[in-house]
Amino acid sequence: DAGVTQSPTHLIKTRGQQVTLRCSPKSGHDTVSWYQQALGQGPQFIFQYYEEEERQRGNFPDRFSGHQFPNYSSELNVNALLLGDSALYLCASSMIGADTQYFGPGTRLTVL
Amino acid sequence: QQQVKQSPQSLIVQKGGISIINCAYENTAFDYFPWYQQFPGKGPALLIAIRPDVSEKKEGRFTISFNKSAKQFSLHIMDSQPGDSATYFCAASGNSNSGYALNFGKGTSLLVTP
């Protein structure tokens, strides 16, 4: 049974560019959350998707947007990249109504 | 604003010793408190979790102690091993009224020496 998968593993972009990160949830899960983890910090909640709708959003600007597909996979898009967007981006999946979130390995984004 | 405060920032324990990490929260709407373990370059892995209706939960060498009145909870790692060396995060989340997001502490870097 595959766990949460994310792609790509690493990504290097320059300021002003746009990036798309992808996530496939654990089998049987229908809810996907995205987190940003800066170096040496705890993960910070970006948003959560369920039934292809954004269910809750954290304190992140509109440059951060997402999408969930009918097969429950999800994308995180970041526009107009800033140096401060450099971080590990984590996807977590869960079942609706359940508290436990399972994390993927993350995508390391470096903005130069 | 940090909704969950975690201490200490780093911890060094000898093999066989007990590692203790503490967390405190303010939002009384939180009703789920997990602990995650993270190795360098990896995503956080769920270790153990507790709800406020119990004061303690044990799974193997890992125990969560929960004090609802003090709004504090802690992780105890018994018989600590070098393989336990990692960063540990406490977190808290609520429900449909207070939100489903996991609110993480800043993490504790644990080093278990041989």
PDB file of N, CA and C in Angstrom, chain A residues 35 37 40-45 48 55-56 59 88 90 97-106 108, chain B residues 2 31-32 36 38 41-46 51 89 93-94 98-107:
ATOM      1  N   TYR A  35       1.507  21.943   3.626  1.00  0.00           N
ATOM      2  CA  TYR A  35       2.238  22.658   4.664  1.00  0.00           C
ATOM      3  C   TYR A  35       3.563  23.146   4.090  1.00  0.00           C
ATOM      4  N   GLN A  37       7.420  24.098   5.329  1.00  0.00           N
ATOM      5  CA  GLN A  37       8.343  23.959   6.441  1.00  0.00           C
ATOM      6  C   GLN A  37       9.663  24.656   6.109  1.00  0.00           C
ATOM      7  N   GLY A  40      14.606  24.498   9.943  1.00  0.00           N
ATOM      8  CA  GLY A  40      14.676  24.644  11.387  1.00  0.00           C
ATOM      9  C   GLY A  40      13.366  25.024  12.052  1.00  0.00           C
ATOM     10  N   GLN A  41      12.270  24.979  11.317  1.00  0.00           N
ATOM     11  CA  GLN A  41      10.963  25.360  11.858  1.00  0.00           C
ATOM     12  C   GLN A  41       9.969  24.212  11.748  1.00  0.00           C
ATOM     13  N   GLY A  42       8.838  24.351  12.442  1.00  0.00           N
ATOM     14  CA  GLY A  42       7.766  23.391  12.285  1.00  0.00           C
ATOM     15  C   GLY A  42       6.960  23.699  11.033  1.00  0.00           C
ATOM     16  N   PRO A  43       6.260  22.705  10.503  1.00  0.00           N
ATOM     17  CA  PRO A  43       5.418  22.947   9.324  1.00  0.00           C
ATOM     18  C   PRO A  43       4.323  23.974   9.610  1.00  0.00           C
ATOM     19  N   GLN A  44       4.051  24.806   8.591  1.00  0.00           N
ATOM     20  CA  GLN A  44       2.994  25.808   8.680  1.00  0.00           C
ATOM     21  C   GLN A  44       1.907  25.454   7.673  1.00  0.00           C
ATOM     22  N   PHE A  45       0.652  25.449   8.132  1.00  0.00           N
ATOM     23  CA  PHE A  45      -0.491  25.059   7.307  1.00  0.00           C
ATOM     24  C   PHE A  45      -0.746  26.087   6.212  1.00  0.00           C
ATOM     25  N   GLN A  48      -6.241  23.197   2.962  1.00  0.00           N
ATOM     26  CA  GLN A  48      -6.720  21.824   2.918  1.00  0.00           C
ATOM     27  C   GLN A  48      -7.799  21.706   1.850  1.00  0.00           C
ATOM     28  N   ARG A  55     -11.083  23.781   1.786  1.00  0.00           N
ATOM     29  CA  ARG A  55     -11.911  23.645   2.981  1.00  0.00           C
ATOM     30  C   ARG A  55     -11.470  24.604   4.089  1.00  0.00           C
ATOM     31  N   GLN A  56     -10.181  24.838   4.155  1.00  0.00           N
ATOM     32  CA  GLN A  56      -9.633  25.751   5.153  1.00  0.00           C
ATOM     33  C   GLN A  56      -8.327  26.299   4.609  1.00  0.00           C
ATOM     34  N   ASN A  59      -2.576  31.291   6.896  1.00  0.00           N
ATOM     35  CA  ASN A  59      -2.192  32.678   6.670  1.00  0.00           C
ATOM     36  C   ASN A  59      -1.130  32.795   5.572  1.00  0.00           C
ATOM     37  N   LEU A  88      10.708  23.388   2.461  1.00  0.00           N
ATOM     38  CA  LEU A  88      10.231  22.035   2.169  1.00  0.00           C
ATOM     39  C   LEU A  88       8.703  22.100   2.157  1.00  0.00           C
ATOM     40  N   LEU A  90       5.279  20.176   2.175  1.00  0.00           N
ATOM     41  CA  LEU A  90       4.783  18.879   2.596  1.00  0.00           C
ATOM     42  C   LEU A  90       3.312  18.727   2.262  1.00  0.00           C
ATOM     43  N   GLY A  97     -13.279  13.449   8.337  1.00  0.00           N
ATOM     44  CA  GLY A  97     -13.794  13.068   9.640  1.00  0.00           C
ATOM     45  C   GLY A  97     -12.751  12.462  10.556  1.00  0.00           C
ATOM     46  N   ALA A  98     -11.586  12.109  10.027  1.00  0.00           N
ATOM     47  CA  ALA A  98     -10.502  11.545  10.840  1.00  0.00           C
ATOM     48  C   ALA A  98      -9.451  12.618  11.087  1.00  0.00           C
ATOM     49  N   ASP A  99      -8.852  12.584  12.264  1.00  0.00           N
ATOM     50  CA  ASP A  99      -7.866  13.610  12.612  1.00  0.00           C
ATOM     51  C   ASP A  99      -6.469  13.322  12.071  1.00  0.00           C
ATOM     52  N   THR A 100      -6.131  12.045  11.948  1.00  0.00           N
ATOM     53  CA  THR A 100      -4.759  11.689  11.638  1.00  0.00           C
ATOM     54  C   THR A 100      -4.383  12.072  10.220  1.00  0.00           C
ATOM     55  N   GLN A 101      -3.287  12.814  10.105  1.00  0.00           N
ATOM     56  CA  GLN A 101      -2.749  13.206   8.809  1.00  0.00           C
ATOM     57  C   GLN A 101      -1.410  12.507   8.596  1.00  0.00           C
ATOM     58  N   TYR A 102      -1.245  11.931   7.420  1.00  0.00           N
ATOM     59  CA  TYR A 102      -0.019  11.228   7.055  1.00  0.00           C
ATOM     60  C   TYR A 102       0.726  12.067   6.026  1.00  0.00           C
ATOM     61  N   PHE A 103       2.004  12.283   6.292  1.00  0.00           N
ATOM     62  CA  PHE A 103       2.789  13.178   5.454  1.00  0.00           C
ATOM     63  C   PHE A 103       3.585  12.429   4.388  1.00  0.00           C
ATOM     64  N   GLY A 104       3.769  13.104   3.265  1.00  0.00           N
ATOM     65  CA  GLY A 104       4.668  12.628   2.239  1.00  0.00           C
ATOM     66  C   GLY A 104       6.086  13.075   2.534  1.00  0.00           C
ATOM     67  N   PRO A 105       7.035  12.715   1.653  1.00  0.00           N
ATOM     68  CA  PRO A 105       8.446  13.051   1.874  1.00  0.00           C
ATOM     69  C   PRO A 105       8.770  14.513   1.613  1.00  0.00           C
ATOM     70  N   GLY A 106       7.862  15.215   0.941  1.00  0.00           N
ATOM     71  CA  GLY A 106       8.090  16.638   0.698  1.00  0.00           C
ATOM     72  C   GLY A 106       8.778  16.939  -0.619  1.00  0.00           C
ATOM     73  N   ARG A 108      11.520  19.805  -1.905  1.00  0.00           N
ATOM     74  CA  ARG A 108      12.433  20.868  -1.489  1.00  0.00           C
ATOM     75  C   ARG A 108      12.493  21.901  -2.603  1.00  0.00           C
TER      76      ARG A 108
ATOM     77  N   GLN B   2       2.333  31.769  17.406  1.00  0.00           N
ATOM     78  CA  GLN B   2       2.598  30.366  17.647  1.00  0.00           C
ATOM     79  C   GLN B   2       1.517  29.839  18.575  1.00  0.00           C
ATOM     80  N   ASP B  31      -8.633  19.553  20.078  1.00  0.00           N
ATOM     81  CA  ASP B  31      -9.063  18.297  20.685  1.00  0.00           C
ATOM     82  C   ASP B  31      -8.304  17.084  20.161  1.00  0.00           C
ATOM     83  N   TYR B  32      -7.185  17.328  19.494  1.00  0.00           N
ATOM     84  CA  TYR B  32      -6.373  16.226  18.983  1.00  0.00           C
ATOM     85  C   TYR B  32      -4.926  16.672  19.043  1.00  0.00           C
ATOM     86  N   TYR B  36       4.954  14.008  16.085  1.00  0.00           N
ATOM     87  CA  TYR B  36       5.577  13.528  14.859  1.00  0.00           C
ATOM     88  C   TYR B  36       7.090  13.471  15.047  1.00  0.00           C
ATOM     89  N   GLN B  38      10.671  13.418  12.788  1.00  0.00           N
ATOM     90  CA  GLN B  38      11.177  13.751  11.464  1.00  0.00           C
ATOM     91  C   GLN B  38      12.682  13.573  11.396  1.00  0.00           C
ATOM     92  N   GLY B  41      15.694  15.414   5.780  1.00  0.00           N
ATOM     93  CA  GLY B  41      15.337  15.136   4.394  1.00  0.00           C
ATOM     94  C   GLY B  41      14.087  14.302   4.221  1.00  0.00           C
ATOM     95  N   LYS B  42      13.389  14.029   5.311  1.00  0.00           N
ATOM     96  CA  LYS B  42      12.177  13.209   5.250  1.00  0.00           C
ATOM     97  C   LYS B  42      10.967  13.999   5.735  1.00  0.00           C
ATOM     98  N   GLY B  43       9.767  13.491   5.432  1.00  0.00           N
ATOM     99  CA  GLY B  43       8.564  14.091   5.965  1.00  0.00           C
ATOM    100  C   GLY B  43       8.309  13.622   7.385  1.00  0.00           C
ATOM    101  N   PRO B  44       7.507  14.367   8.137  1.00  0.00           N
ATOM    102  CA  PRO B  44       7.177  13.960   9.512  1.00  0.00           C
ATOM    103  C   PRO B  44       6.397  12.654   9.514  1.00  0.00           C
ATOM    104  N   ALA B  45       6.713  11.790  10.470  1.00  0.00           N
ATOM    105  CA  ALA B  45       6.014  10.511  10.622  1.00  0.00           C
ATOM    106  C   ALA B  45       5.275  10.504  11.956  1.00  0.00           C
ATOM    107  N   LEU B  46       4.007  10.126  11.935  1.00  0.00           N
ATOM    108  CA  LEU B  46       3.212  10.101  13.159  1.00  0.00           C
ATOM    109  C   LEU B  46       3.760   9.063  14.124  1.00  0.00           C
ATOM    110  N   ARG B  51      -6.183  12.335  22.765  1.00  0.00           N
ATOM    111  CA  ARG B  51      -7.318  13.256  22.867  1.00  0.00           C
ATOM    112  C   ARG B  51      -7.453  13.700  24.321  1.00  0.00           C
ATOM    113  N   PHE B  89       8.181  16.905  16.778  1.00  0.00           N
ATOM    114  CA  PHE B  89       7.229  18.006  16.755  1.00  0.00           C
ATOM    115  C   PHE B  89       5.950  17.609  17.465  1.00  0.00           C
ATOM    116  N   SER B  93      -4.782  20.131  16.793  1.00  0.00           N
ATOM    117  CA  SER B  93      -5.792  20.519  15.808  1.00  0.00           C
ATOM    118  C   SER B  93      -7.171  20.459  16.442  1.00  0.00           C
ATOM    119  N   GLY B  94      -8.133  21.086  15.757  1.00  0.00           N
ATOM    120  CA  GLY B  94      -9.477  21.163  16.298  1.00  0.00           C
ATOM    121  C   GLY B  94     -10.476  20.392  15.466  1.00  0.00           C
ATOM    122  N   SER B  98     -13.295  24.876  14.911  1.00  0.00           N
ATOM    123  CA  SER B  98     -12.022  25.552  15.172  1.00  0.00           C
ATOM    124  C   SER B  98     -10.993  25.319  14.088  1.00  0.00           C
ATOM    125  N   GLY B  99     -11.283  24.436  13.161  1.00  0.00           N
ATOM    126  CA  GLY B  99     -10.344  24.222  12.073  1.00  0.00           C
ATOM    127  C   GLY B  99      -9.608  22.912  12.158  1.00  0.00           C
ATOM    128  N   TYR B 100      -9.256  22.372  11.001  1.00  0.00           N
ATOM    129  CA  TYR B 100      -8.652  21.054  10.916  1.00  0.00           C
ATOM    130  C   TYR B 100      -7.136  21.100  10.796  1.00  0.00           C
ATOM    131  N   ALA B 101      -6.585  22.290  10.636  1.00  0.00           N
ATOM    132  CA  ALA B 101      -5.149  22.398  10.414  1.00  0.00           C
ATOM    133  C   ALA B 101      -4.374  21.922  11.619  1.00  0.00           C
ATOM    134  N   LEU B 102      -3.261  21.247  11.358  1.00  0.00           N
ATOM    135  CA  LEU B 102      -2.332  20.911  12.418  1.00  0.00           C
ATOM    136  C   LEU B 102      -1.488  22.142  12.725  1.00  0.00           C
ATOM    137  N   ASN B 103      -1.479  22.538  13.995  1.00  0.00           N
ATOM    138  CA  ASN B 103      -0.647  23.644  14.454  1.00  0.00           C
ATOM    139  C   ASN B 103       0.566  23.037  15.152  1.00  0.00           C
ATOM    140  N   PHE B 104       1.733  23.248  14.572  1.00  0.00           N
ATOM    141  CA  PHE B 104       2.934  22.593  15.059  1.00  0.00           C
ATOM    142  C   PHE B 104       3.737  23.485  16.004  1.00  0.00           C
ATOM    143  N   GLY B 105       4.434  22.835  16.942  1.00  0.00           N
ATOM    144  CA  GLY B 105       5.467  23.518  17.700  1.00  0.00           C
ATOM    145  C   GLY B 105       6.694  23.690  16.821  1.00  0.00           C
ATOM    146  N   LYS B 106       7.727  24.355  17.353  1.00  0.00           N
ATOM    147  CA  LYS B 106       8.923  24.642  16.560  1.00  0.00           C
ATOM    148  C   LYS B 106       9.883  23.459  16.489  1.00  0.00           C
ATOM    149  N   GLY B 107       9.630  22.431  17.257  1.00  0.00           N
ATOM    150  CA  GLY B 107      10.438  21.229  17.165  1.00  0.00           C
ATOM    151  C   GLY B 107      11.511  21.132  18.230  1.00  0.00           C
TER     152      GLY B 107
END
